[in-house]
Amino acid sequence: MTILLIRHTPSNAVPDASPLPARVAGHRLACRDCNSLPALVRCLQRAQRSRPALVLIATAAVDAPQWARYGQALRTALEDLPAPYIEMASNDDDALDEHLHPQHAPAARVVCSSGRQDACRLSLAIAAHRLQTVEG
């Protein structure tokens, strides 16, 4: 099985080039980068087909008009995920749950103002613990 990490980084920001482990708790780690909310929707829709064991989503700040335009499609894509997801944000205002109020909340929300690398490390540790617990 695979853990899918989706990193939402706006096109005007520096892409995340942090090194990532190849495997977490025996699961392959796949990473997808997206630079807009429509691209994030497409990544989530692809996850419906690839059926990962867990999805990690690193969000970025988005302005109100984008939430208004793409929010419903993003909410639908989140609700249609075949696996639980862990959300990473630099503050509560950037969190998907705050804007979309999906039917199913994230399995965990990691808000880490010290940076995306710290949030990613913590989220991967949570993912490893959850998957090890499920697999017993």
PDB file of C-alpha atoms in Angstrom:
ATOM      1  CA  MET A   1       0.000   0.000   0.000  1.00  0.00           C
ATOM      2  CA  THR A   2       0.964   3.611  -0.440  1.00  0.00           C
ATOM      3  CA  ILE A   3       0.861   6.778   1.624  1.00  0.00           C
ATOM      4  CA  LEU A   4       0.137   9.754  -0.613  1.00  0.00           C
ATOM      5  CA  LEU A   5       1.588  13.158   0.303  1.00  0.00           C
ATOM      6  CA  ILE A   6      -0.014  16.053  -1.578  1.00  0.00           C
ATOM      7  CA  ARG A   7       1.836  19.352  -1.252  1.00  0.00           C
ATOM      8  CA  HIS A   8      -0.162  22.430  -2.253  1.00  0.00           C
ATOM      9  CA  THR A   9       2.349  25.174  -3.036  1.00  0.00           C
ATOM     10  CA  PRO A  10       1.109  28.256  -4.918  1.00  0.00           C
ATOM     11  CA  SER A  11       2.931  28.973  -8.176  1.00  0.00           C
ATOM     12  CA  ASN A  12       4.428  32.183  -6.740  1.00  0.00           C
ATOM     13  CA  ALA A  13       6.063  30.299  -3.835  1.00  0.00           C
ATOM     14  CA  VAL A  14       9.251  28.274  -3.698  1.00  0.00           C
ATOM     15  CA  PRO A  15       8.467  24.552  -4.199  1.00  0.00           C
ATOM     16  CA  ASP A  16       9.224  22.261  -1.289  1.00  0.00           C
ATOM     17  CA  ALA A  17      12.405  20.323  -2.002  1.00  0.00           C
ATOM     18  CA  SER A  18      12.662  18.639   1.397  1.00  0.00           C
ATOM     19  CA  PRO A  19      14.022  15.097   1.284  1.00  0.00           C
ATOM     20  CA  LEU A  20      11.384  12.490   2.069  1.00  0.00           C
ATOM     21  CA  PRO A  21      11.727   8.868   3.148  1.00  0.00           C
ATOM     22  CA  ALA A  22      10.957   6.263   0.489  1.00  0.00           C
ATOM     23  CA  ARG A  23       8.881   4.218   2.942  1.00  0.00           C
ATOM     24  CA  VAL A  24       6.889   4.925   6.106  1.00  0.00           C
ATOM     25  CA  ALA A  25       5.800   2.042   8.340  1.00  0.00           C
ATOM     26  CA  GLY A  26       6.479  -0.360   5.465  1.00  0.00           C
ATOM     27  CA  HIS A  27       4.359   1.653   3.016  1.00  0.00           C
ATOM     28  CA  ARG A  28       5.732   3.384  -0.062  1.00  0.00           C
ATOM     29  CA  LEU A  29       5.525   7.188   0.134  1.00  0.00           C
ATOM     30  CA  ALA A  30       4.306   8.865  -3.057  1.00  0.00           C
ATOM     31  CA  CYS A  31       4.460  12.645  -3.365  1.00  0.00           C
ATOM     32  CA  ARG A  32       2.384  14.895  -5.625  1.00  0.00           C
ATOM     33  CA  ASP A  33       2.877  18.645  -5.891  1.00  0.00           C
ATOM     34  CA  CYS A  34       0.124  20.997  -6.992  1.00  0.00           C
ATOM     35  CA  ASN A  35       0.195  24.771  -7.437  1.00  0.00           C
ATOM     36  CA  SER A  36      -3.496  25.725  -7.368  1.00  0.00           C
ATOM     37  CA  LEU A  37      -6.816  24.652  -5.896  1.00  0.00           C
ATOM     38  CA  PRO A  38      -7.929  23.074  -9.206  1.00  0.00           C
ATOM     39  CA  ALA A  39      -4.671  21.086  -9.233  1.00  0.00           C
ATOM     40  CA  LEU A  40      -5.325  20.040  -5.625  1.00  0.00           C
ATOM     41  CA  VAL A  41      -8.790  18.825  -6.657  1.00  0.00           C
ATOM     42  CA  ARG A  42      -7.223  16.768  -9.471  1.00  0.00           C
ATOM     43  CA  CYS A  43      -4.664  15.240  -7.072  1.00  0.00           C
ATOM     44  CA  LEU A  44      -7.457  14.243  -4.699  1.00  0.00           C
ATOM     45  CA  GLN A  45      -9.482  12.771  -7.557  1.00  0.00           C
ATOM     46  CA  ARG A  46      -6.467  10.713  -8.667  1.00  0.00           C
ATOM     47  CA  ALA A  47      -6.196   9.440  -5.085  1.00  0.00           C
ATOM     48  CA  GLN A  48      -9.720   8.049  -5.439  1.00  0.00           C
ATOM     49  CA  ARG A  49      -8.436   5.804  -8.221  1.00  0.00           C
ATOM     50  CA  SER A  50      -5.056   4.878  -6.707  1.00  0.00           C
ATOM     51  CA  ARG A  51      -6.616   4.054  -3.294  1.00  0.00           C
ATOM     52  CA  PRO A  52      -3.732   4.911  -0.913  1.00  0.00           C
ATOM     53  CA  ALA A  53      -3.758   3.678   2.678  1.00  0.00           C
ATOM     54  CA  LEU A  54      -3.571   7.268   3.936  1.00  0.00           C
ATOM     55  CA  VAL A  55      -3.427  10.744   2.389  1.00  0.00           C
ATOM     56  CA  LEU A  56      -1.391  13.629   3.810  1.00  0.00           C
ATOM     57  CA  ILE A  57      -2.314  17.091   2.533  1.00  0.00           C
ATOM     58  CA  ALA A  58      -0.060  20.119   3.049  1.00  0.00           C
ATOM     59  CA  THR A  59      -2.138  23.229   2.450  1.00  0.00           C
ATOM     60  CA  ALA A  60      -1.122  26.791   1.621  1.00  0.00           C
ATOM     61  CA  ALA A  61      -2.804  30.157   2.075  1.00  0.00           C
ATOM     62  CA  VAL A  62      -5.584  30.771  -0.432  1.00  0.00           C
ATOM     63  CA  ASP A  63      -7.626  33.943  -0.907  1.00  0.00           C
ATOM     64  CA  ALA A  64     -11.404  34.134  -0.453  1.00  0.00           C
ATOM     65  CA  PRO A  65     -12.307  34.306  -4.177  1.00  0.00           C
ATOM     66  CA  GLN A  66     -10.485  31.005  -4.788  1.00  0.00           C
ATOM     67  CA  TRP A  67     -12.324  29.338  -1.907  1.00  0.00           C
ATOM     68  CA  ALA A  68     -15.606  30.619  -3.343  1.00  0.00           C
ATOM     69  CA  ARG A  69     -14.780  29.407  -6.841  1.00  0.00           C
ATOM     70  CA  TYR A  70     -13.244  25.991  -6.094  1.00  0.00           C
ATOM     71  CA  GLY A  71     -14.408  25.189  -2.566  1.00  0.00           C
ATOM     72  CA  GLN A  72     -17.320  22.923  -3.483  1.00  0.00           C
ATOM     73  CA  ALA A  73     -15.246  20.819  -5.891  1.00  0.00           C
ATOM     74  CA  LEU A  74     -12.505  20.537  -3.279  1.00  0.00           C
ATOM     75  CA  ARG A  75     -14.993  19.536  -0.582  1.00  0.00           C
ATOM     76  CA  THR A  76     -16.468  16.852  -2.847  1.00  0.00           C
ATOM     77  CA  ALA A  77     -12.996  15.513  -3.670  1.00  0.00           C
ATOM     78  CA  LEU A  78     -12.127  15.342   0.057  1.00  0.00           C
ATOM     79  CA  GLU A  79     -15.375  13.573   0.892  1.00  0.00           C
ATOM     80  CA  ASP A  80     -14.793  11.038  -1.896  1.00  0.00           C
ATOM     81  CA  LEU A  81     -11.322  10.027  -0.691  1.00  0.00           C
ATOM     82  CA  PRO A  82     -11.144   6.257  -0.144  1.00  0.00           C
ATOM     83  CA  ALA A  83      -8.812   6.690   2.847  1.00  0.00           C
ATOM     84  CA  PRO A  84      -8.460   8.920   5.894  1.00  0.00           C
ATOM     85  CA  TYR A  85      -6.406  12.067   5.492  1.00  0.00           C
ATOM     86  CA  ILE A  86      -4.079  14.104   7.668  1.00  0.00           C
ATOM     87  CA  GLU A  87      -4.012  17.813   7.009  1.00  0.00           C
ATOM     88  CA  MET A  88      -0.973  20.065   7.496  1.00  0.00           C
ATOM     89  CA  ALA A  89      -1.251  23.849   7.719  1.00  0.00           C
ATOM     90  CA  SER A  90       0.918  26.699   8.930  1.00  0.00           C
ATOM     91  CA  ASN A  91      -2.050  28.196  10.814  1.00  0.00           C
ATOM     92  CA  ASP A  92      -5.729  27.475  11.407  1.00  0.00           C
ATOM     93  CA  ASP A  93      -6.803  29.991   8.746  1.00  0.00           C
ATOM     94  CA  ASP A  94      -5.152  27.911   5.998  1.00  0.00           C
ATOM     95  CA  ALA A  95      -6.808  24.626   7.010  1.00  0.00           C
ATOM     96  CA  LEU A  96      -9.195  22.971   4.555  1.00  0.00           C
ATOM     97  CA  ASP A  97     -11.586  22.035   7.347  1.00  0.00           C
ATOM     98  CA  GLU A  98     -11.965  25.712   8.332  1.00  0.00           C
ATOM     99  CA  HIS A  99     -13.143  26.686   4.844  1.00  0.00           C
ATOM    100  CA  LEU A 100     -14.887  23.583   3.554  1.00  0.00           C
ATOM    101  CA  HIS A 101     -16.466  21.846   6.563  1.00  0.00           C
ATOM    102  CA  PRO A 102     -16.400  18.421   4.893  1.00  0.00           C
ATOM    103  CA  GLN A 103     -18.660  15.649   6.107  1.00  0.00           C
ATOM    104  CA  HIS A 104     -15.626  13.756   7.426  1.00  0.00           C
ATOM    105  CA  ALA A 105     -13.011  15.765   9.286  1.00  0.00           C
ATOM    106  CA  PRO A 106      -9.338  14.894   8.891  1.00  0.00           C
ATOM    107  CA  ALA A 107      -7.972  12.023  10.965  1.00  0.00           C
ATOM    108  CA  ALA A 108      -5.545  14.636  12.308  1.00  0.00           C
ATOM    109  CA  ARG A 109      -4.747  18.265  11.666  1.00  0.00           C
ATOM    110  CA  VAL A 110      -1.154  19.363  12.176  1.00  0.00           C
ATOM    111  CA  VAL A 111      -0.802  23.126  12.551  1.00  0.00           C
ATOM    112  CA  CYS A 112       2.868  23.975  12.681  1.00  0.00           C
ATOM    113  CA  SER A 113       4.006  27.586  12.439  1.00  0.00           C
ATOM    114  CA  SER A 114       7.676  26.539  12.443  1.00  0.00           C
ATOM    115  CA  GLY A 115       7.468  25.359   8.845  1.00  0.00           C
ATOM    116  CA  ARG A 116       6.253  22.723   6.458  1.00  0.00           C
ATOM    117  CA  GLN A 117       9.227  20.418   7.102  1.00  0.00           C
ATOM    118  CA  ASP A 118       8.315  20.139  10.796  1.00  0.00           C
ATOM    119  CA  ALA A 119       4.649  19.621   9.939  1.00  0.00           C
ATOM    120  CA  CYS A 120       5.589  16.924   7.437  1.00  0.00           C
ATOM    121  CA  ARG A 121       7.804  15.069   9.928  1.00  0.00           C
ATOM    122  CA  LEU A 122       5.048  15.110  12.550  1.00  0.00           C
ATOM    123  CA  SER A 123       2.388  14.059  10.030  1.00  0.00           C
ATOM    124  CA  LEU A 124       4.524  11.166   8.795  1.00  0.00           C
ATOM    125  CA  ALA A 125       5.008  10.028  12.411  1.00  0.00           C
ATOM    126  CA  ILE A 126       1.234  10.161  12.964  1.00  0.00           C
ATOM    127  CA  ALA A 127       0.685   8.236   9.719  1.00  0.00           C
ATOM    128  CA  ALA A 128       3.205   5.573  10.761  1.00  0.00           C
ATOM    129  CA  HIS A 129       1.538   5.180  14.151  1.00  0.00           C
ATOM    130  CA  ARG A 130      -1.962   4.957  12.639  1.00  0.00           C
ATOM    131  CA  LEU A 131      -0.915   2.378  10.052  1.00  0.00           C
ATOM    132  CA  GLN A 132       1.013   0.260  12.562  1.00  0.00           C
ATOM    133  CA  THR A 133      -2.008   0.313  14.886  1.00  0.00           C
ATOM    134  CA  VAL A 134      -4.391  -0.707  12.081  1.00  0.00           C
ATOM    135  CA  GLU A 135      -2.134  -3.514  10.899  1.00  0.00           C
ATOM    136  CA  GLY A 136      -1.519  -4.660  14.468  1.00  0.00           C
TER     137      GLY A 136
END
